[in-house]
Coordinates of C-alpha atoms and ligand atoms in Angstrom, one line a residue:
X1 CA 134.2 80.0 85.3
X2 CA 133.4 78.6 88.7
X3 CA 133.7 80.7 91.9
X4 CA 135.8 79.2 94.7
X5 CA 134.5 79.7 98.3
X6 CA 137.8 81.8 99.2
X7 CA 137.0 83.7 96.2
X8 CA 134.3 85.1 97.7
X9 CA 135.4 85.8 101.2
X10 CA 135.4 89.6 100.7
X11 CA 131.8 89.4 100.3
X12 CA 131.3 88.3 104.2
X13 CA 134.4 90.9 104.9
X14 CA 132.4 93.7 103.5
X15 CA 129.2 92.9 105.2
X16 CA 130.9 92.6 108.8
X17 CA 132.9 96.2 108.0
X18 CA 129.4 97.5 107.0
X19 CA 127.7 96.2 110.5
X20 CA 130.6 97.9 112.4
X21 CA 130.2 101.0 110.8
X22 CA 126.3 100.8 111.1
X23 CA 127.0 100.3 115.2
X24 CA 129.0 103.5 114.8
X25 CA 125.8 105.5 114.5
X26 CA 127.1 107.5 111.3
X27 CA 123.7 106.6 109.3
X28 CA 121.3 107.3 111.7
X29 CA 121.4 111.2 111.6
X30 CA 119.3 113.2 109.3
X31 CA 121.9 114.9 108.1
X32 CA 123.8 112.0 107.0
X33 CA 120.8 110.6 104.9
X34 CA 119.8 113.8 103.5
X35 CA 123.8 114.3 102.1
X36 CA 123.5 110.6 101.0
X37 CA 119.9 111.1 98.9
X38 CA 120.9 114.3 97.7
X39 CA 124.5 112.5 96.4
X40 CA 121.9 110.0 94.7
X41 CA 120.0 112.7 92.8
X42 CA 122.9 114.3 91.5
X43 CA 124.8 111.1 90.3
X44 CA 121.5 110.1 88.5
X45 CA 121.5 113.9 86.9
X46 CA 125.4 114.2 86.1
X47 CA 125.3 110.2 85.0
X48 CA 121.6 110.1 83.2
X49 CA 123.4 109.6 79.5
X50 CA 125.5 106.7 80.8
X51 CA 122.3 105.2 82.5
X52 CA 120.5 105.8 79.4
X53 CA 123.3 104.0 77.2
X54 CA 123.4 101.1 79.8
X55 CA 119.4 100.7 79.9
X56 CA 120.0 100.9 75.8
X57 CA 122.8 98.2 75.8
X58 CA 120.7 95.6 78.0
X59 CA 117.2 95.9 77.1
X60 CA 116.9 98.1 73.9
X61 CA 115.5 100.5 76.1
X62 CA 114.5 103.9 74.3
X63 CA 115.6 107.0 75.6
X64 CA 111.9 108.0 76.5
X65 CA 111.0 104.7 78.3
X66 CA 114.7 104.9 80.2
X67 CA 114.4 108.1 81.1
X68 CA 110.4 107.8 82.7
X69 CA 110.4 104.7 84.1
X70 CA 113.9 104.3 85.9
X71 CA 116.3 107.6 85.7
X72 CA 113.0 110.0 86.4
X73 CA 110.6 107.7 88.3
X74 CA 113.6 107.2 91.1
X75 CA 114.7 110.9 90.9
X76 CA 111.3 111.3 91.8
X77 CA 111.2 108.9 94.5
X78 CA 114.7 110.4 96.0
X79 CA 112.9 113.9 95.8
X80 CA 109.6 112.8 97.7
X81 CA 111.6 111.4 100.3
X82 CA 113.8 114.4 100.7
X83 CA 110.8 116.6 101.2
X84 CA 109.3 113.9 103.7
X85 CA 112.3 112.8 105.7
X86 CA 112.0 115.1 108.6
X87 CA 108.3 114.2 109.0
X88 CA 109.4 110.4 108.7
X89 CA 111.7 110.6 111.1
X90 CA 109.7 112.4 113.9
X91 CA 108.2 110.2 116.8
X92 CA 104.5 109.0 116.1
X93 CA 102.4 110.3 118.8
X94 CA 99.6 107.6 119.7
X95 CA 97.2 108.2 122.8
X96 CA 97.8 106.9 126.0
X97 CA 94.8 104.7 127.9
X98 CA 93.5 105.9 131.4
X99 CA 95.1 103.1 133.3
X100 CA 98.6 104.3 132.3
X101 CA 98.3 107.9 132.7
X102 CA 100.0 110.6 133.2
X103 CA 102.6 109.3 130.3
X104 CA 103.2 110.2 126.9
X105 CA 103.1 107.3 124.5
X106 CA 105.0 107.5 120.5
X107 CA 106.3 105.1 118.0
X108 CA 110.3 106.0 117.4
X109 CA 111.4 105.0 113.6
X110 CA 114.8 103.7 114.2
X111 CA 117.0 102.1 111.4
X112 CA 116.8 98.1 111.2
X113 CA 120.9 98.0 110.4
X114 CA 122.6 96.5 107.8
X115 CA 119.9 95.6 105.0
X116 CA 120.5 93.2 101.5
X117 CA 118.9 94.3 98.5
X118 CA 118.4 92.1 95.5
X119 CA 117.1 93.6 92.2
X120 CA 115.6 91.9 89.1
X121 CA 117.0 92.8 85.1
X122 CA 114.0 94.1 83.8
X123 CA 113.9 97.6 85.4
X124 CA 117.8 97.6 86.6
X125 CA 118.5 100.8 87.9
X126 CA 115.0 101.6 89.7
X127 CA 114.6 98.2 91.2
X128 CA 118.0 98.5 93.4
X129 CA 118.2 102.5 93.4
X130 CA 114.4 102.7 94.6
X131 CA 114.7 100.2 97.7
X132 CA 118.1 102.0 97.9
X133 CA 116.0 105.6 98.4
X134 CA 114.1 104.2 100.9
X135 CA 117.4 101.9 103.0
X136 CA 119.0 105.7 103.2
X137 CA 116.1 107.2 103.7
X138 CA 115.5 105.0 107.5
X139 CA 119.4 105.2 108.1
X140 CA 120.8 102.0 107.1
X141 CA 123.7 100.6 105.6
X142 CA 123.0 98.7 103.0
X143 CA 124.4 96.3 100.2
X144 CA 123.0 96.0 96.7
X145 CA 123.1 93.2 94.3
X146 CA 121.9 94.2 90.9
X147 CA 120.9 91.3 88.4
X148 CA 123.6 89.5 86.2
X149 CA 121.3 89.6 83.6
X150 CA 121.3 93.1 82.8
X151 CA 125.3 93.3 83.1
X152 CA 125.5 97.0 81.7
X153 CA 123.7 98.5 84.4
X154 CA 125.0 96.0 87.1
X155 CA 128.7 97.2 86.2
X156 CA 127.4 101.2 86.0
X157 CA 125.8 100.8 89.0
X158 CA 129.5 99.2 90.9
X159 CA 131.3 101.7 89.2
X160 CA 129.3 105.2 90.2
X161 CA 127.9 103.9 93.4
X162 CA 131.2 104.2 95.5
X163 CA 131.9 107.9 93.6
X164 CA 128.7 109.7 95.2
X165 CA 127.7 107.4 98.2
X166 CA 129.4 106.8 101.5
X167 CA 131.6 103.9 100.8
X168 CA 131.6 103.0 104.7
X169 CA 127.8 102.8 104.6
X170 CA 126.9 101.3 101.2
X171 CA 128.5 98.7 99.0
X172 CA 127.5 97.1 95.4
X173 CA 128.0 92.8 95.3
X174 CA 128.0 92.3 91.7
X175 CA 127.2 88.5 90.5
X176 CA 125.0 85.7 89.9
X177 CA 124.5 82.5 91.7
X178 CA 127.6 81.8 93.8
X179 CA 127.8 85.6 94.8
X180 CA 124.3 85.8 95.9
X181 CA 124.2 82.5 97.3
X182 CA 127.2 83.7 99.8
X183 CA 125.7 87.1 100.3
X184 CA 122.6 84.9 102.0
X185 CA 124.7 83.3 104.2
X186 CA 125.9 86.4 105.8
X187 CA 123.6 88.3 108.9
X188 CA 121.4 90.9 107.6
X189 CA 118.7 92.8 109.4
X190 CA 116.6 93.2 106.6
X191 CA 116.3 91.4 102.7
X192 CA 114.3 93.2 100.4
X193 CA 114.1 90.8 97.0
X194 CA 112.4 91.7 93.6
X195 CA 112.0 88.7 91.2
X196 CA 110.5 85.5 90.7
X197 CA 108.8 83.0 92.8
X198 CA 111.8 80.0 92.5
X199 CA 114.5 82.5 94.0
X200 CA 112.0 84.1 96.5
X201 CA 111.5 80.6 98.4
X202 CA 115.2 80.5 98.5
X203 CA 116.1 83.8 99.7
X204 CA 113.1 83.2 102.1
X205 CA 114.9 79.9 103.9
X206 CA 118.6 81.7 103.8
X207 CA 116.9 84.3 105.6
X208 CA 115.0 82.0 108.1
X209 CA 118.4 81.1 109.4
X210 CA 118.9 84.5 110.6
X211 CA 115.3 85.2 111.4
X212 CA 115.9 88.2 109.0
X213 CA 112.8 89.8 108.2
X214 CA 112.3 89.9 104.3
X215 CA 110.5 91.9 101.5
X216 CA 109.4 90.5 98.5
X217 CA 108.9 92.0 95.4
X218 CA 107.2 89.2 92.8
X219 CA 105.2 88.9 90.0
X220 CA 102.5 86.5 88.6
X221 CA 100.0 87.0 86.0
X222 CA 98.3 90.0 86.6
X223 CA 94.9 90.3 84.9
X224 CA 93.0 92.7 83.0
X225 CA 89.5 93.0 82.5
X226 CA 87.7 94.6 80.1
X227 CA 84.0 95.5 80.8
X228 CA 81.5 96.2 77.4
X229 CA 80.8 99.7 79.2
X230 CA 84.3 101.4 78.4
X231 CA 86.1 103.7 76.3
X232 CA 87.2 101.4 73.9
X233 CA 90.1 103.7 72.3
X234 CA 91.1 104.9 75.4
X235 CA 91.2 101.3 77.0
X236 CA 92.9 99.9 73.9
X237 CA 95.5 102.6 74.3
X238 CA 96.2 102.3 78.2
X239 CA 97.0 98.6 77.5
X240 CA 99.3 98.9 74.8
X241 CA 101.3 101.3 77.1
X242 CA 101.3 99.0 79.9
X243 CA 101.4 95.7 78.0
X244 CA 104.5 96.7 75.4
X245 CA 106.6 99.0 77.0
X246 CA 110.0 97.2 77.7
X247 CA 108.3 94.8 75.5
X248 CA 106.5 93.4 78.0
X249 CA 108.7 92.4 80.5
X250 CA 107.0 94.6 83.5
X251 CA 105.8 92.9 86.5
X252 CA 102.9 94.7 86.7
X253 CA 102.0 94.8 82.9
X254 CA 98.4 92.8 82.3
X255 CA 99.7 89.2 81.5
X256 CA 96.1 88.7 80.1
X257 CA 93.1 90.2 79.1
X258 CA 89.8 88.7 80.5
X259 CA 86.8 90.2 77.9
X260 CA 83.0 89.1 76.8
X261 CA 83.4 86.8 74.0
X262 CA 80.7 89.7 71.5
X263 CA 83.3 92.1 72.2
X264 CA 86.7 90.0 71.1
X265 CA 86.7 90.5 67.6
X266 CA 86.1 94.8 68.1
X267 CA 89.2 94.6 70.4
X268 CA 91.7 92.5 68.4
X269 CA 90.2 95.2 65.5
X270 CA 91.2 98.4 68.0
X271 CA 94.4 96.5 69.3
X272 CA 95.6 95.8 65.7
X273 CA 95.0 100.0 64.5
X274 CA 96.4 101.6 67.6
X275 CA 99.5 99.1 67.5
X276 CA 100.2 100.2 64.2
X277 CA 99.6 104.1 65.4
X278 CA 102.0 103.8 68.1
X279 CA 104.9 101.5 66.6
X280 CA 104.1 101.8 62.7
X281 CA 104.4 99.0 60.3
X282 CA 108.3 97.9 60.7
X283 CA 108.0 97.3 64.8
X284 CA 111.7 95.7 64.3
X285 CA 112.8 98.9 63.1
X286 CA 111.3 100.9 65.4
X287 CA 113.7 102.4 68.1
X288 CA 110.4 102.3 70.8
X289 CA 110.1 98.9 70.8
X290 CA 112.6 97.1 73.0
X291 CA 114.3 94.1 73.0
X292 CA 113.7 90.1 75.4
X293 CA 116.8 90.4 77.8
X294 CA 118.7 87.1 76.3
X295 CA 117.7 84.4 74.2
X296 CA 117.0 81.8 76.5
X297 CA 113.8 84.1 77.7
X298 CA 113.5 84.9 73.7
X299 CA 113.2 80.9 73.1
X300 CA 110.8 80.4 75.8
X301 CA 108.4 83.2 74.6
X302 CA 108.1 81.8 71.3
X303 CA 107.2 78.3 72.8
X304 CA 104.4 79.6 74.5
X305 CA 102.6 80.4 70.7
X306 CA 103.2 76.8 70.0
X307 CA 99.4 75.7 68.9
X308 CA 97.8 79.0 69.7
X309 CA 95.8 80.9 68.2
X310 CA 97.7 84.3 67.4
X311 CA 95.7 86.8 66.0
X312 CA 98.5 89.6 66.0
X313 CA 102.1 89.5 65.8
X314 CA 104.3 86.4 66.2
X315 CA 107.5 87.1 64.7
X316 CA 110.4 86.8 65.9
X317 CA 114.6 87.4 65.3
X318 CA 116.7 85.3 67.7
X319 CA 119.6 87.2 66.8
X320 CA 118.2 90.4 67.7
X321 CA 116.6 89.5 70.5
X322 CA 113.1 90.7 69.1
X323 CA 109.6 89.3 69.4
X324 CA 106.7 91.2 67.5
X325 CA 103.8 92.5 69.6
X326 CA 101.4 89.5 69.8
X327 CA 98.3 88.3 70.4
X328 CA 96.6 85.2 71.3
X329 CA 92.9 84.6 71.3
X330 CA 91.5 82.0 74.2
X331 CA 94.4 79.6 74.5
X332 CA 93.5 76.7 76.7
X333 CA 93.7 77.0 80.2
X334 CA 96.1 74.7 80.6
X335 CA 98.9 75.6 78.2
X336 CA 101.9 76.8 79.6
X337 CA 101.0 80.6 78.5
X338 CA 97.9 80.6 80.9
X339 CA 99.7 78.8 83.6
X340 CA 103.1 80.5 83.4
X341 CA 104.0 84.3 83.8
X342 CA 104.5 85.7 80.1
X343 CA 106.6 88.6 81.2
X344 CA 107.2 89.3 77.8
X345 CA 105.0 90.7 74.6
X346 CA 102.4 88.7 74.2
X347 CA 98.8 89.1 75.3
X348 CA 96.8 86.3 75.6
X349 CA 92.8 87.4 75.2
X350 CA 90.3 84.5 77.4
X351 CA 86.9 85.2 76.5
X352 CA 83.9 84.9 78.7
X353 CA 80.2 84.7 78.2
X354 CA 79.6 87.6 80.8
X355 CA 82.3 89.9 82.2
X356 CA 81.0 88.7 85.7
X357 CA 82.8 85.3 84.6
X358 CA 86.2 86.9 85.0
X359 CA 85.9 87.6 88.5
X360 CA 85.5 83.9 89.2
X361 CA 88.7 83.2 86.7
X362 CA 90.9 85.6 88.8
X363 CA 89.5 83.8 91.7
X364 CA 90.7 80.2 90.8
X365 CA 94.7 81.3 90.2
X366 CA 97.4 82.8 92.9
X367 CA 96.4 86.6 93.8
X368 CA 98.4 88.6 91.0
X369 CA 100.6 91.4 91.9
X370 CA 98.3 94.0 89.8
X371 CA 95.0 93.9 88.5
X372 CA 93.2 96.4 86.1
X373 CA 89.7 96.7 85.4
X374 CA 88.1 99.1 82.6
X375 CA 84.7 99.8 83.4
X376 CA 82.1 103.0 83.4
X377 CA 79.9 100.7 85.4
X378 CA 80.5 101.5 89.1
X379 CA 78.8 98.7 90.6
X380 CA 80.6 96.1 88.3
X381 CA 83.8 97.8 89.5
X382 CA 82.7 97.5 93.2
X383 CA 81.7 94.4 93.0
X384 CA 85.7 93.4 91.4
X385 CA 87.5 95.2 93.8
X386 CA 85.3 93.5 96.8
X387 CA 85.5 90.4 95.7
X388 CA 89.0 89.5 94.1
X389 CA 92.4 89.7 95.8
X390 CA 95.8 91.3 94.7
X391 CA 98.4 93.1 95.2
X392 CA 97.1 96.8 93.3
X393 CA 94.6 97.7 91.3
X394 CA 94.2 100.3 88.8
X395 CA 90.8 101.4 87.8
X396 CA 90.6 102.7 84.1
X397 CA 94.6 102.6 83.9
X398 CA 97.3 100.6 84.0
X399 CA 100.5 101.0 86.1
X400 CA 99.5 104.7 86.6
X401 CA 99.1 103.7 90.2
X402 CA 102.8 103.4 90.7
X403 CA 103.5 106.8 89.7
X404 CA 101.7 107.9 93.2
X405 CA 104.5 107.8 96.2
X406 CA 101.8 107.8 98.5
X407 CA 100.3 104.6 97.3
X408 CA 102.6 101.7 98.9
X409 CA 103.4 98.9 96.4
X410 CA 104.1 95.0 97.0
X411 CA 102.4 91.9 96.1
X412 CA 99.9 89.4 98.3
X413 CA 99.8 86.1 98.4
X414 CA 102.0 84.2 95.8
X415 CA 102.6 87.8 94.2
X416 CA 104.8 89.0 97.4
X417 CA 104.5 90.5 100.9
X418 CA 106.0 93.8 102.3
X419 CA 105.6 97.1 100.7
X420 CA 107.7 100.2 99.7
X421 CA 107.7 103.6 97.5
X422 CA 107.2 106.9 99.8
X423 CA 106.5 106.4 103.4
X424 CA 106.4 102.5 103.1
X425 CA 109.8 102.1 102.0
X426 CA 111.2 104.1 104.8
X427 CA 108.4 101.9 107.4
X428 CA 110.0 98.7 105.9
X429 CA 113.4 99.7 106.3
X430 CA 113.1 100.8 109.9
X431 CA 111.9 99.7 113.3
X432 CA 109.3 101.7 115.0
X433 CA 110.2 100.7 118.1
X434 CA 107.5 101.4 120.9
X435 CA 108.0 104.4 123.7
X436 CA 106.0 105.1 126.6
X437 CA 107.2 107.8 129.0
X438 CA 105.6 107.8 132.5
X439 CA 105.5 110.9 135.2
X440 CA 106.8 110.2 138.7
X441 CA 105.3 112.8 140.4
X442 CA 102.6 110.4 141.1
X443 CA 102.6 106.8 142.3
X444 CA 99.3 105.4 142.8
X445 CA 99.5 102.6 144.7
X446 CA 96.5 100.2 143.1
X447 CA 99.0 97.7 141.6
X448 CA 101.2 97.2 144.2
X449 CA 100.5 94.5 146.8
X450 CA 98.6 93.7 149.2
X451 CA 96.2 93.0 146.8
X452 CA 92.6 93.9 147.8
X453 CA 89.3 93.4 146.2
X454 CA 88.7 96.9 146.0
X455 CA 92.2 97.8 144.4
X456 CA 90.6 95.1 141.7
X457 CA 87.2 96.1 141.1
X458 CA 88.9 99.7 140.6
X459 CA 91.4 98.0 138.1
X460 CA 88.5 96.4 136.3
X461 CA 86.5 99.3 136.0
X462 CA 89.5 101.0 134.3
X463 CA 91.2 98.2 132.1
Ligands
NAD1 P1 116.8 87.5 88.0 O1 117.3 86.6 87.0 O2 117.3 89.1 87.5 O3 116.9 87.5 89.3 C1 116.7 88.2 90.2 C2 117.6 87.9 91.4 O4 118.1 86.8 92.4 C3 119.4 88.6 90.7 O5 120.0 89.4 91.4 C4 119.8 87.0 91.0 O6 121.1 87.3 90.6 C5 119.1 86.6 92.0 N1 119.2 84.8 91.8 C6 119.2 84.3 90.9 N2 119.5 82.8 90.9 C7 119.4 82.7 92.8 C8 119.6 81.4 93.4 N3 119.4 80.5 92.7 N4 119.7 82.2 94.4 C9 120.2 83.3 94.8 N5 120.0 84.2 94.2 C10 119.9 84.3 92.9 O7 114.9 88.1 87.7 P2 113.9 86.9 87.6 O8 113.5 86.4 88.8 O9 114.1 86.5 86.2 O10 113.0 88.4 87.3 C11 111.4 87.9 86.9 C12 110.6 87.7 87.8 O11 110.3 89.2 88.6 C13 109.2 88.0 87.5 O12 108.5 87.1 88.2 C14 108.3 89.5 87.7 O13 107.1 89.7 87.7 C15 109.0 90.2 88.7 N6 109.2 91.3 88.7 C16 108.9 91.8 90.6 C17 108.7 93.0 90.4 C18 108.2 93.6 91.6 O14 108.5 94.7 92.0 N7 107.3 93.2 92.5 C19 109.9 93.7 89.8 C20 110.0 93.2 88.8 C21 110.4 91.8 88.2

């Protein structure tokens, strides 16, 4: 059913309402921010069962994965923000040069205003509530737009947010393209978008109309380099955890593995063993393994397997939206599997003659969101760190870096722009206003006319 322009008038009204509420100053105080963060935490604790159920409905996430990667993850982000809020809000002093003395200089964080948060479906709770934590901590009004592809989570968020948070300042708009398009016509003070590159361009174009700054949390093909000199058992366990969590639908999952040809068979054999150890013989009936979000995405993934050397898995069930943990050996570089982000439970293994060639392989492609390197060779580790570019790197593990709120999270180049998590999220949704306060008890005449050569000589020394 088409949504008419008149049906969408409420979006403009709600955004305008938030904008005028922001001007009342109510969201700027420490107390308001703290109360909202505590309420958000209360919501996650009191409604834990409802969240786990919605995640199971949308993506068949196991209780363990749903709690660790969504409910628990967001709760710890809130707790970190609550603990740090006073410190983040303080003026940040900087030194003042001689020429401007006597004076004090500092940066004063101030909220941007009314912000828009557009989330993706793969972590449907974390990806809207995480940015919301940062927006609230920074004292903003916010509109959140959950993904329509995870409808149970979207509906739950739309129901609960008004029950727990200040509705004058925070609202949820549900919907798909029509609603998001209408939202993007409104004037916001910042937009944080999580999703694919194509829509990111639409978001950025719309933002340009209002000169609205954007944070784009995108994806891409994140490589995983496996050196010969590594603990193979630990490496394979960690890769499986990172790749097959949420059935591979994770922006920071390893998209493909790069390994020396001579090591490939050993690596595949270890993958086979460990997959069986973790998920058993009958993966399909194991509730620890998730489902593909919808049939369209499953069909896309299965098509990637055409004419490929499938060495593990490959079985699928369209009705159950199931695709087995699947491994493809040496896919052609020009096949869709190697040209597009996999975003599903298929792991291509690309072999190279010498592991050093993996660096060249990575550098010939768009800058990825994450890069993983498994090695005990610190020289090789340094070479990878110093000669490749990616949003984030983890050495000898997968997405564990995300558990540290002191590490800003974000992409570079095609994998995105801007950061959040911890203080970086607070800073993203703040304007760090520069302030200089000058003393008036002296007022040297150096800068005032008449300008003399003596004055100029002194100024040249001072500046
Ligand atoms: P999606 O389909 O849920 O879309 C994301 C959002 O864009 C949704 O809220 C949707 O309503 C909106 N949208 C869709 N079409 C639109 C249009 N034409 N105009 C305006 N808005 C529109 O998610 P997706 O794009 O399938 O997400 C998958 C991608 O997101 C992958 O590339 C993945 O790597 C990336 N991702 C990145 C992160 C990160 O934190 N960097 C996290 C999760 C996913």
